Tab-separated table of C-alpha atoms and ligand atoms in Angstrom:
chain	number	residue	atom	x	y	z
A	1	UNK	CA	4.881	1.759	20.583
A	2	UNK	CA	2.566	-0.750	22.183
A	3	UNK	CA	0.161	-2.459	19.781
A	4	UNK	CA	-3.243	-2.991	21.408
A	5	UNK	CA	-5.038	-6.252	20.633
A	6	UNK	CA	-8.827	-6.131	20.729
A	7	UNK	CA	-11.872	-8.015	19.507
A	8	UNK	CA	-14.035	-4.880	19.759
A	9	UNK	CA	-14.707	-3.105	16.463
A	10	UNK	CA	-15.683	0.030	18.425
A	11	UNK	CA	-12.406	0.117	20.342
A	12	UNK	CA	-10.434	-0.438	17.127
A	13	UNK	CA	-12.401	2.309	15.338
A	14	UNK	CA	-11.652	4.729	18.187
A	15	UNK	CA	-7.941	4.510	17.259
A	16	UNK	CA	-8.797	5.477	13.653
A	17	UNK	CA	-10.907	8.420	14.826
A	18	UNK	CA	-7.927	9.645	16.895
A	19	UNK	CA	-5.500	9.509	13.981
A	20	UNK	CA	-4.115	6.029	14.577
A	21	UNK	CA	-3.405	3.073	12.283
A	22	UNK	CA	-5.274	-0.192	12.833
A	23	UNK	CA	-5.077	-3.663	11.275
A	24	UNK	CA	-8.512	-5.136	10.604
A	25	UNK	CA	-9.836	-8.351	9.020
A	26	UNK	CA	-11.704	-8.558	5.715
A	27	UNK	CA	-12.947	-11.533	3.696
A	28	UNK	CA	-9.749	-11.402	1.591
A	29	UNK	CA	-6.777	-10.550	3.836
A	30	UNK	CA	-6.109	-8.251	6.832
A	31	UNK	CA	-5.752	-4.568	5.950
A	32	UNK	CA	-3.816	-1.788	7.736
A	33	UNK	CA	-6.133	1.211	7.891
A	34	UNK	CA	-6.068	4.963	8.462
A	35	UNK	CA	-8.731	7.640	7.985
A	36	UNK	CA	-8.686	8.649	4.315
A	37	UNK	CA	-8.458	12.411	4.948
A	38	UNK	CA	-5.704	12.114	7.584
A	39	UNK	CA	-2.375	12.603	5.766
A	40	UNK	CA	-0.315	12.161	8.898
A	41	UNK	CA	-1.880	8.772	9.700
A	42	UNK	CA	-1.486	7.651	6.080
A	43	UNK	CA	2.221	8.519	6.216
A	44	UNK	CA	2.488	6.220	9.217
A	45	UNK	CA	1.022	3.328	7.165
A	46	UNK	CA	3.792	3.688	4.571
A	47	UNK	CA	6.418	3.870	7.323
A	48	UNK	CA	5.075	0.906	9.330
A	49	UNK	CA	4.930	-1.350	6.257
A	50	UNK	CA	8.111	0.065	4.672
A	51	UNK	CA	5.922	0.453	1.605
A	52	UNK	CA	7.260	2.258	-1.465
A	53	UNK	CA	5.507	5.643	-1.642
A	54	UNK	CA	4.604	5.125	-5.317
A	55	UNK	CA	2.146	2.353	-4.407
A	56	UNK	CA	-1.432	3.653	-3.953
A	57	UNK	CA	-3.843	2.533	-1.218
A	58	UNK	CA	-7.409	1.219	-1.546
A	59	UNK	CA	-10.210	3.178	0.175
A	60	UNK	CA	-12.554	0.914	2.144
A	61	UNK	CA	-16.133	2.014	2.715
A	62	UNK	CA	-18.980	0.894	4.969
A	63	UNK	CA	-21.679	2.432	2.824
A	64	UNK	CA	-21.855	3.273	-0.877
A	65	UNK	CA	-22.957	6.814	0.067
A	66	UNK	CA	-19.327	7.438	1.094
A	67	UNK	CA	-18.235	7.143	-2.554
A	68	UNK	CA	-19.402	10.734	-3.094
A	69	UNK	CA	-16.607	11.967	-0.766
A	70	UNK	CA	-13.943	10.004	-2.610
A	71	UNK	CA	-14.649	10.033	-6.327
A	72	UNK	CA	-15.874	12.137	-9.236
A	73	UNK	CA	-17.029	11.330	-12.804
A	74	UNK	CA	-18.146	7.782	-12.067
A	75	UNK	CA	-18.905	6.252	-15.450
A	76	UNK	CA	-21.383	3.559	-16.397
A	77	UNK	CA	-19.056	0.579	-16.108
A	78	UNK	CA	-17.819	1.627	-12.648
A	79	UNK	CA	-21.397	2.219	-11.507
A	80	UNK	CA	-22.525	-1.155	-12.824
A	81	UNK	CA	-19.691	-3.022	-11.081
A	82	UNK	CA	-20.331	-1.258	-7.784
A	83	UNK	CA	-24.106	-1.736	-7.991
A	84	UNK	CA	-23.775	-5.427	-8.749
A	85	UNK	CA	-20.711	-6.620	-6.849
A	86	UNK	CA	-20.396	-4.410	-3.750
A	87	UNK	CA	-19.949	-5.510	-1.031
A	88	UNK	CA	-17.322	-8.069	-2.004
A	89	UNK	CA	-13.711	-8.778	-2.968
A	90	UNK	CA	-13.572	-6.188	-5.747
A	91	UNK	CA	-11.740	-2.834	-5.972
A	92	UNK	CA	-12.983	-0.350	-8.566
A	93	UNK	CA	-10.543	2.358	-9.705
A	94	UNK	CA	-12.227	5.681	-10.535
A	95	UNK	CA	-11.252	9.391	-10.706
A	96	UNK	CA	-10.508	10.706	-7.245
A	97	UNK	CA	-12.038	13.808	-5.699
A	98	UNK	CA	-9.743	16.704	-4.808
A	99	UNK	CA	-10.438	16.128	-1.110
A	100	UNK	CA	-8.528	12.830	-1.085
A	101	UNK	CA	-4.888	13.587	-0.210
A	102	UNK	CA	-2.366	12.636	-2.884
A	103	UNK	CA	-0.348	10.570	-0.432
A	104	UNK	CA	-3.270	8.097	-0.296
A	105	UNK	CA	-3.175	7.488	-4.038
A	106	UNK	CA	0.609	7.816	-4.460
A	107	UNK	CA	0.132	10.951	-6.531
A	108	UNK	CA	-2.380	9.419	-8.944
A	109	UNK	CA	-5.589	11.228	-9.865
A	110	UNK	CA	-7.499	7.958	-9.450
A	111	UNK	CA	-8.583	5.994	-6.392
A	112	UNK	CA	-9.421	2.344	-5.782
A	113	UNK	CA	-12.648	1.830	-3.822
A	114	UNK	CA	-13.805	-1.346	-2.101
A	115	UNK	CA	-16.700	-2.235	0.190
A	116	UNK	CA	-15.745	-5.358	2.165
A	117	UNK	CA	-18.331	-8.021	2.823
A	118	UNK	CA	-17.010	-9.488	6.075
A	119	UNK	CA	-19.366	-8.539	8.908
A	120	UNK	CA	-16.708	-7.441	11.426
A	121	UNK	CA	-15.023	-5.302	8.751
A	122	UNK	CA	-18.353	-3.623	8.012
A	123	UNK	CA	-18.999	-2.933	11.700
A	124	UNK	CA	-15.479	-1.533	12.111
A	125	UNK	CA	-15.746	0.723	9.047
A	126	UNK	CA	-19.161	1.944	10.123
A	127	UNK	CA	-17.811	2.824	13.578
A	128	UNK	CA	-14.863	4.702	12.011
A	129	UNK	CA	-17.355	7.121	10.454
A	130	UNK	CA	-14.976	7.769	7.554
A	131	UNK	CA	-13.635	5.797	4.596
A	132	UNK	CA	-10.452	3.985	5.599
A	133	UNK	CA	-7.474	3.615	3.269
A	134	UNK	CA	-5.716	0.309	3.739
A	135	UNK	CA	-3.063	-1.804	2.061
A	136	UNK	CA	-2.637	-5.407	3.156
A	137	UNK	CA	-1.288	-5.502	6.736
A	138	UNK	CA	2.108	-7.112	6.001
A	139	UNK	CA	5.625	-5.739	5.764
A	140	UNK	CA	6.126	-4.757	2.140
A	141	UNK	CA	7.085	-7.763	-0.001
A	142	UNK	CA	5.917	-10.385	2.527
A	143	UNK	CA	2.857	-12.608	1.993
A	144	UNK	CA	-0.415	-10.855	2.891
A	145	UNK	CA	-1.633	-11.772	6.394
A	146	UNK	CA	-4.695	-13.978	6.685
A	147	UNK	CA	-4.592	-14.259	10.509
A	148	UNK	CA	-4.179	-11.603	13.206
A	149	UNK	CA	-1.108	-13.493	14.412
A	150	UNK	CA	0.507	-13.019	10.985
A	151	UNK	CA	-0.193	-9.270	11.262
A	152	UNK	CA	1.471	-9.232	14.690
A	153	UNK	CA	4.448	-11.185	13.329
A	154	UNK	CA	5.158	-8.359	10.840
A	155	UNK	CA	3.825	-5.239	12.552
A	156	UNK	CA	3.737	-5.668	16.349
A	157	UNK	CA	5.107	-2.490	17.913
A	158	UNK	CA	4.744	-0.556	14.631
A	159	UNK	CA	0.962	0.026	14.601
A	160	UNK	CA	-1.601	1.171	17.186
A	161	UNK	CA	-4.066	-1.702	17.218
A	162	UNK	CA	-5.006	-5.078	15.752
A	163	UNK	CA	-8.694	-5.979	15.518
A	164	UNK	CA	-8.555	-9.711	16.203
A	165	UNK	CA	-10.778	-12.117	14.346
A	166	UNK	CA	-10.854	-15.527	12.722
A	167	UNK	CA	-8.724	-16.452	9.711
A	168	UNK	CA	-9.770	-14.602	6.532
A	169	UNK	CA	-12.245	-16.666	4.586
A	170	UNK	CA	-10.872	-16.234	1.049
A	171	UNK	CA	-7.168	-15.617	1.637
A	172	UNK	CA	-6.375	-13.903	-1.696
A	173	UNK	CA	-6.719	-10.137	-2.223
A	174	UNK	CA	-9.489	-8.351	-4.094
A	175	UNK	CA	-9.560	-8.020	-7.874
A	176	UNK	CA	-8.599	-4.481	-8.965
A	177	UNK	CA	-10.468	-3.133	-12.006
A	178	UNK	CA	-9.594	0.198	-13.616
A	179	UNK	CA	-12.738	1.856	-14.927
A	180	UNK	CA	-11.207	5.193	-15.915
A	181	UNK	CA	-10.391	4.284	-19.529
A	182	UNK	CA	-12.868	3.519	-22.339
A	183	UNK	CA	-12.521	-0.199	-21.800
A	184	UNK	CA	-12.463	-1.453	-18.178
A	185	UNK	CA	-9.293	-3.345	-17.331
A	186	UNK	CA	-8.248	-5.808	-14.643
A	187	UNK	CA	-5.045	-4.430	-13.084
A	188	UNK	CA	-4.675	-7.176	-10.487
A	189	UNK	CA	-6.424	-10.521	-10.625
A	190	UNK	CA	-8.011	-11.471	-7.335
A	191	UNK	CA	-10.770	-13.312	-5.644
A	192	UNK	CA	-13.578	-11.790	-7.706
A	193	UNK	CA	-13.285	-14.059	-10.746
A	194	UNK	CA	-12.936	-12.893	-14.328
A	195	UNK	CA	-15.882	-15.106	-15.270
A	196	UNK	CA	-18.098	-13.206	-12.813
A	197	UNK	CA	-16.813	-9.812	-14.017
A	198	UNK	CA	-17.461	-10.790	-17.650
A	199	UNK	CA	-21.104	-11.563	-16.845
A	200	UNK	CA	-21.457	-7.882	-15.989
A	201	UNK	CA	-18.925	-6.284	-18.349
A	202	UNK	CA	-18.252	-8.639	-21.300
A	203	UNK	CA	-15.760	-6.148	-22.814
A	204	UNK	CA	-13.419	-6.176	-19.796
A	205	UNK	CA	-9.684	-6.593	-20.593
A	206	UNK	CA	-6.744	-7.973	-18.643
A	207	UNK	CA	-3.614	-5.919	-18.086
A	208	UNK	CA	-0.887	-8.538	-18.197
A	209	UNK	CA	0.338	-7.978	-14.734
A	210	UNK	CA	3.452	-10.083	-14.217
A	211	UNK	CA	6.492	-7.998	-15.213
A	212	UNK	CA	4.334	-5.094	-16.295
A	213	UNK	CA	5.920	-1.664	-16.502
A	214	UNK	CA	2.571	0.035	-16.977
A	215	UNK	CA	2.322	3.157	-14.811
A	216	UNK	CA	-1.398	2.348	-14.431
A	217	UNK	CA	-0.842	-0.295	-11.764
A	218	UNK	CA	2.208	0.859	-9.874
A	219	UNK	CA	1.969	-1.730	-7.119
A	220	UNK	CA	2.405	-4.633	-9.486
A	221	UNK	CA	6.003	-3.675	-10.229
A	222	UNK	CA	7.104	-4.323	-6.672
A	223	UNK	CA	8.202	-7.592	-5.150
A	224	UNK	CA	5.227	-9.383	-3.652
A	225	UNK	CA	3.984	-12.273	-1.591
A	226	UNK	CA	7.446	-13.692	-0.974
A	227	UNK	CA	8.367	-16.067	1.792
A	228	UNK	CA	12.057	-16.223	2.716
A	229	UNK	CA	12.167	-19.771	1.341
A	230	UNK	CA	12.681	-20.312	-2.388
A	231	UNK	CA	9.391	-21.004	-4.192
A	232	UNK	CA	9.395	-23.526	-7.043
A	233	UNK	CA	6.330	-24.283	-9.155
A	234	UNK	CA	5.752	-27.872	-10.239
A	235	UNK	CA	3.373	-29.412	-12.780
A	236	UNK	CA	3.480	-32.783	-11.124
A	237	UNK	CA	4.139	-33.295	-7.398
A	238	UNK	CA	5.879	-36.579	-8.212
A	239	UNK	CA	8.694	-34.535	-9.811
A	240	UNK	CA	9.887	-33.514	-6.370
A	241	UNK	CA	12.764	-35.749	-5.413
A	242	UNK	CA	14.650	-36.367	-2.236
A	243	UNK	CA	15.273	-32.875	-0.822
A	244	UNK	CA	15.472	-32.884	2.969
A	245	UNK	CA	14.006	-29.464	3.813
A	246	UNK	CA	11.129	-29.008	1.490
A	247	UNK	CA	7.556	-27.963	1.899
A	248	UNK	CA	4.789	-28.791	-0.550
A	249	UNK	CA	1.355	-27.329	-1.174
A	250	UNK	CA	-0.991	-28.401	-3.954
A	251	UNK	CA	-4.055	-30.368	-4.941
A	252	UNK	CA	-2.408	-33.776	-5.422
A	253	UNK	CA	-0.309	-35.563	-2.789
A	254	UNK	CA	3.399	-35.979	-3.608
A	255	UNK	CA	4.533	-39.621	-3.704
A	256	UNK	CA	7.778	-38.686	-1.975
A	257	UNK	CA	6.423	-37.679	1.436
A	258	UNK	CA	8.992	-36.268	3.787
A	259	UNK	CA	8.543	-32.537	4.242
A	260	UNK	CA	5.955	-30.155	5.595
A	261	UNK	CA	3.001	-30.535	3.290
A	262	UNK	CA	-0.542	-29.467	2.686
A	263	UNK	CA	-2.784	-31.245	0.210
A	264	UNK	CA	-5.867	-29.164	-0.586
A	265	UNK	CA	-9.261	-30.478	-1.653
A	266	UNK	CA	-10.041	-27.558	-3.978
A	267	UNK	CA	-8.595	-24.420	-5.550
A	268	UNK	CA	-10.567	-22.419	-2.976
A	269	UNK	CA	-8.871	-24.285	-0.120
A	270	UNK	CA	-5.468	-23.867	-1.800
A	271	UNK	CA	-5.996	-20.102	-2.157
A	272	UNK	CA	-7.251	-19.840	1.408
A	273	UNK	CA	-4.212	-21.693	2.775
A	274	UNK	CA	-1.379	-20.361	0.584
A	275	UNK	CA	-0.121	-17.229	2.371
A	276	UNK	CA	-0.260	-18.815	5.816
A	277	UNK	CA	1.511	-21.887	4.401
A	278	UNK	CA	4.319	-19.609	3.157
A	279	UNK	CA	4.618	-18.005	6.586
A	280	UNK	CA	4.544	-21.330	8.436
A	281	UNK	CA	7.244	-22.702	6.107
A	282	UNK	CA	9.432	-19.730	7.060
A	283	UNK	CA	8.772	-20.312	10.772
A	284	UNK	CA	9.891	-23.926	10.283
A	285	UNK	CA	13.038	-22.809	8.461
A	286	UNK	CA	12.132	-24.604	5.239
A	287	UNK	CA	14.564	-23.903	2.357
A	288	UNK	CA	12.351	-24.661	-0.637
A	289	UNK	CA	8.590	-24.585	-1.080
A	290	UNK	CA	7.185	-26.594	-3.978
A	291	UNK	CA	3.796	-25.398	-5.177
A	292	UNK	CA	1.638	-27.274	-7.642
A	293	UNK	CA	0.507	-25.224	-10.631
A	294	UNK	CA	-3.245	-24.985	-11.117
A	295	UNK	CA	-5.530	-24.469	-14.077
A	296	UNK	CA	-6.105	-20.788	-14.773
A	297	UNK	CA	-9.871	-20.616	-14.475
A	298	UNK	CA	-12.012	-19.156	-11.705
A	299	UNK	CA	-9.976	-18.439	-8.578
A	300	UNK	CA	-7.105	-20.354	-10.244
A	301	UNK	CA	-6.189	-17.199	-12.220
A	302	UNK	CA	-5.449	-15.200	-9.063
A	303	UNK	CA	-3.809	-18.173	-7.360
A	304	UNK	CA	-1.402	-18.695	-10.293
A	305	UNK	CA	-0.643	-14.950	-10.335
A	306	UNK	CA	0.384	-15.076	-6.651
A	307	UNK	CA	2.381	-18.289	-7.168
A	308	UNK	CA	4.274	-16.802	-10.129
A	309	UNK	CA	5.091	-13.632	-8.214
A	310	UNK	CA	6.254	-15.585	-5.175
A	311	UNK	CA	8.514	-17.684	-7.431
A	312	UNK	CA	10.092	-14.600	-9.040
A	313	UNK	CA	13.443	-13.551	-7.670
B	1	TXA	O1	-8.245	-7.498	-0.745
B	1	TXA	C1	-7.580	-6.449	-0.811
B	1	TXA	O2	-7.560	-5.735	-1.819
B	1	TXA	C2	-6.779	-6.037	0.433
B	1	TXA	C3	-7.776	-5.763	1.566
B	1	TXA	C4	-7.096	-5.214	2.800
B	1	TXA	O3	-8.773	-4.891	1.107
B	1	TXA	N1	-5.968	-4.882	0.157
B	1	TXA	C5	-4.834	-4.944	-0.604
B	1	TXA	O4	-4.165	-3.736	-0.702
B	1	TXA	O5	-4.459	-5.959	-1.153
B	1	TXA	P1	-2.678	-3.613	-1.300
B	1	TXA	O6	-2.320	-2.186	-1.058
B	1	TXA	O7	-1.824	-4.628	-0.710
B	1	TXA	O8	-2.869	-3.815	-2.828
B	1	TXA	C6	-3.564	-2.844	-3.579
B	1	TXA	C7	-3.256	-2.972	-5.035
B	1	TXA	C8	-1.853	-2.536	-5.351
B	1	TXA	O9	-1.329	-3.359	-6.383
B	1	TXA	C9	-2.047	-1.104	-5.858
B	1	TXA	O10	-1.024	-0.685	-6.737
B	1	TXA	C10	-3.393	-1.204	-6.544
B	1	TXA	O11	-4.140	-2.085	-5.753
B	1	TXA	N2	-4.062	0.101	-6.570
B	1	TXA	C11	-4.600	0.773	-5.529
B	1	TXA	N3	-5.079	1.975	-5.920
B	1	TXA	C12	-4.868	2.055	-7.237
B	1	TXA	C13	-5.114	3.059	-8.236
B	1	TXA	N4	-5.683	4.223	-7.943
B	1	TXA	N5	-4.742	2.795	-9.514
B	1	TXA	C14	-4.139	1.623	-9.830
B	1	TXA	N6	-3.867	0.644	-8.946
B	1	TXA	C15	-4.216	0.853	-7.668
B	2	MG	MG1	-0.333	-5.914	-0.432
């Protein structure tokens, strides 16, 4: 299959309307989309990504009016989150409507809904004329793509189209909040910070995601965000000694400078750069990537979650 590259949101949306699968940019990472009511196209997403079929997809909307086609029984906490934080890097899990095919939600009776903020994503979704289910546009287990080139690296020849754009602004996926239980719960930390969520829902809880076996967040059991290189977390970049083929990313410069390195000015810059740094390290054939640990506040919570998962083997 030939993968068409385009910068036109209308041309990309045309593929969705004809039953195709299309990678598109958002403010977090690139997604791989299909029309939500098109079971055949959704099957192709799982095949193209080699994604385990027990991992549900997020439905992306252009307009909050589309929620009525996707969900039922929206409770007060879900409504409040959507009213306050949409559009943005937040996914709200609610009860799904019967119309949504089970393949989209991996058999669950719930569905994650997100309204992206990025202008080109909004134009694309609007032109699709339907909600679009999309996981991140990487091969399963690989770091999420933050550039269209990274999408092509994993999926060229396996998908119909890539909507080309600039590098994703945030670089870490959305925060997933389950609102179907009495107390709302963060299933996956992400770029909508816990501090911001607590301003709206002070009672919100955290599902401890690393190593969880909870059936509530199936995707978190799978291997994630992994470069081919070994990932090692360090408290102090000066601990890194004398390895020839290392890469380093963090906030402080290592004293022992000899590898491929990226010193970031802020946690935001670190988060923005991380997945592409992993991919570039693999392209360079690096054996070991040292990553500085960060304080777990603000975006640092999601960044540490991704670092810990990448370091798991
Ligand atoms: O920022 C993002 O969220 C990106 C962009 C493309 O929107 N998407 C993304 O999708 O990261 P994906 O499929 O790579 O990750 C979705 C996560 C998975 O851990 C999945 O298990 C969880 O959300 N999820 C989706 N629907 C769910 C549901 N109904 N119940 C529980 N967890 C759900
Ligand atoms: Mg993903």
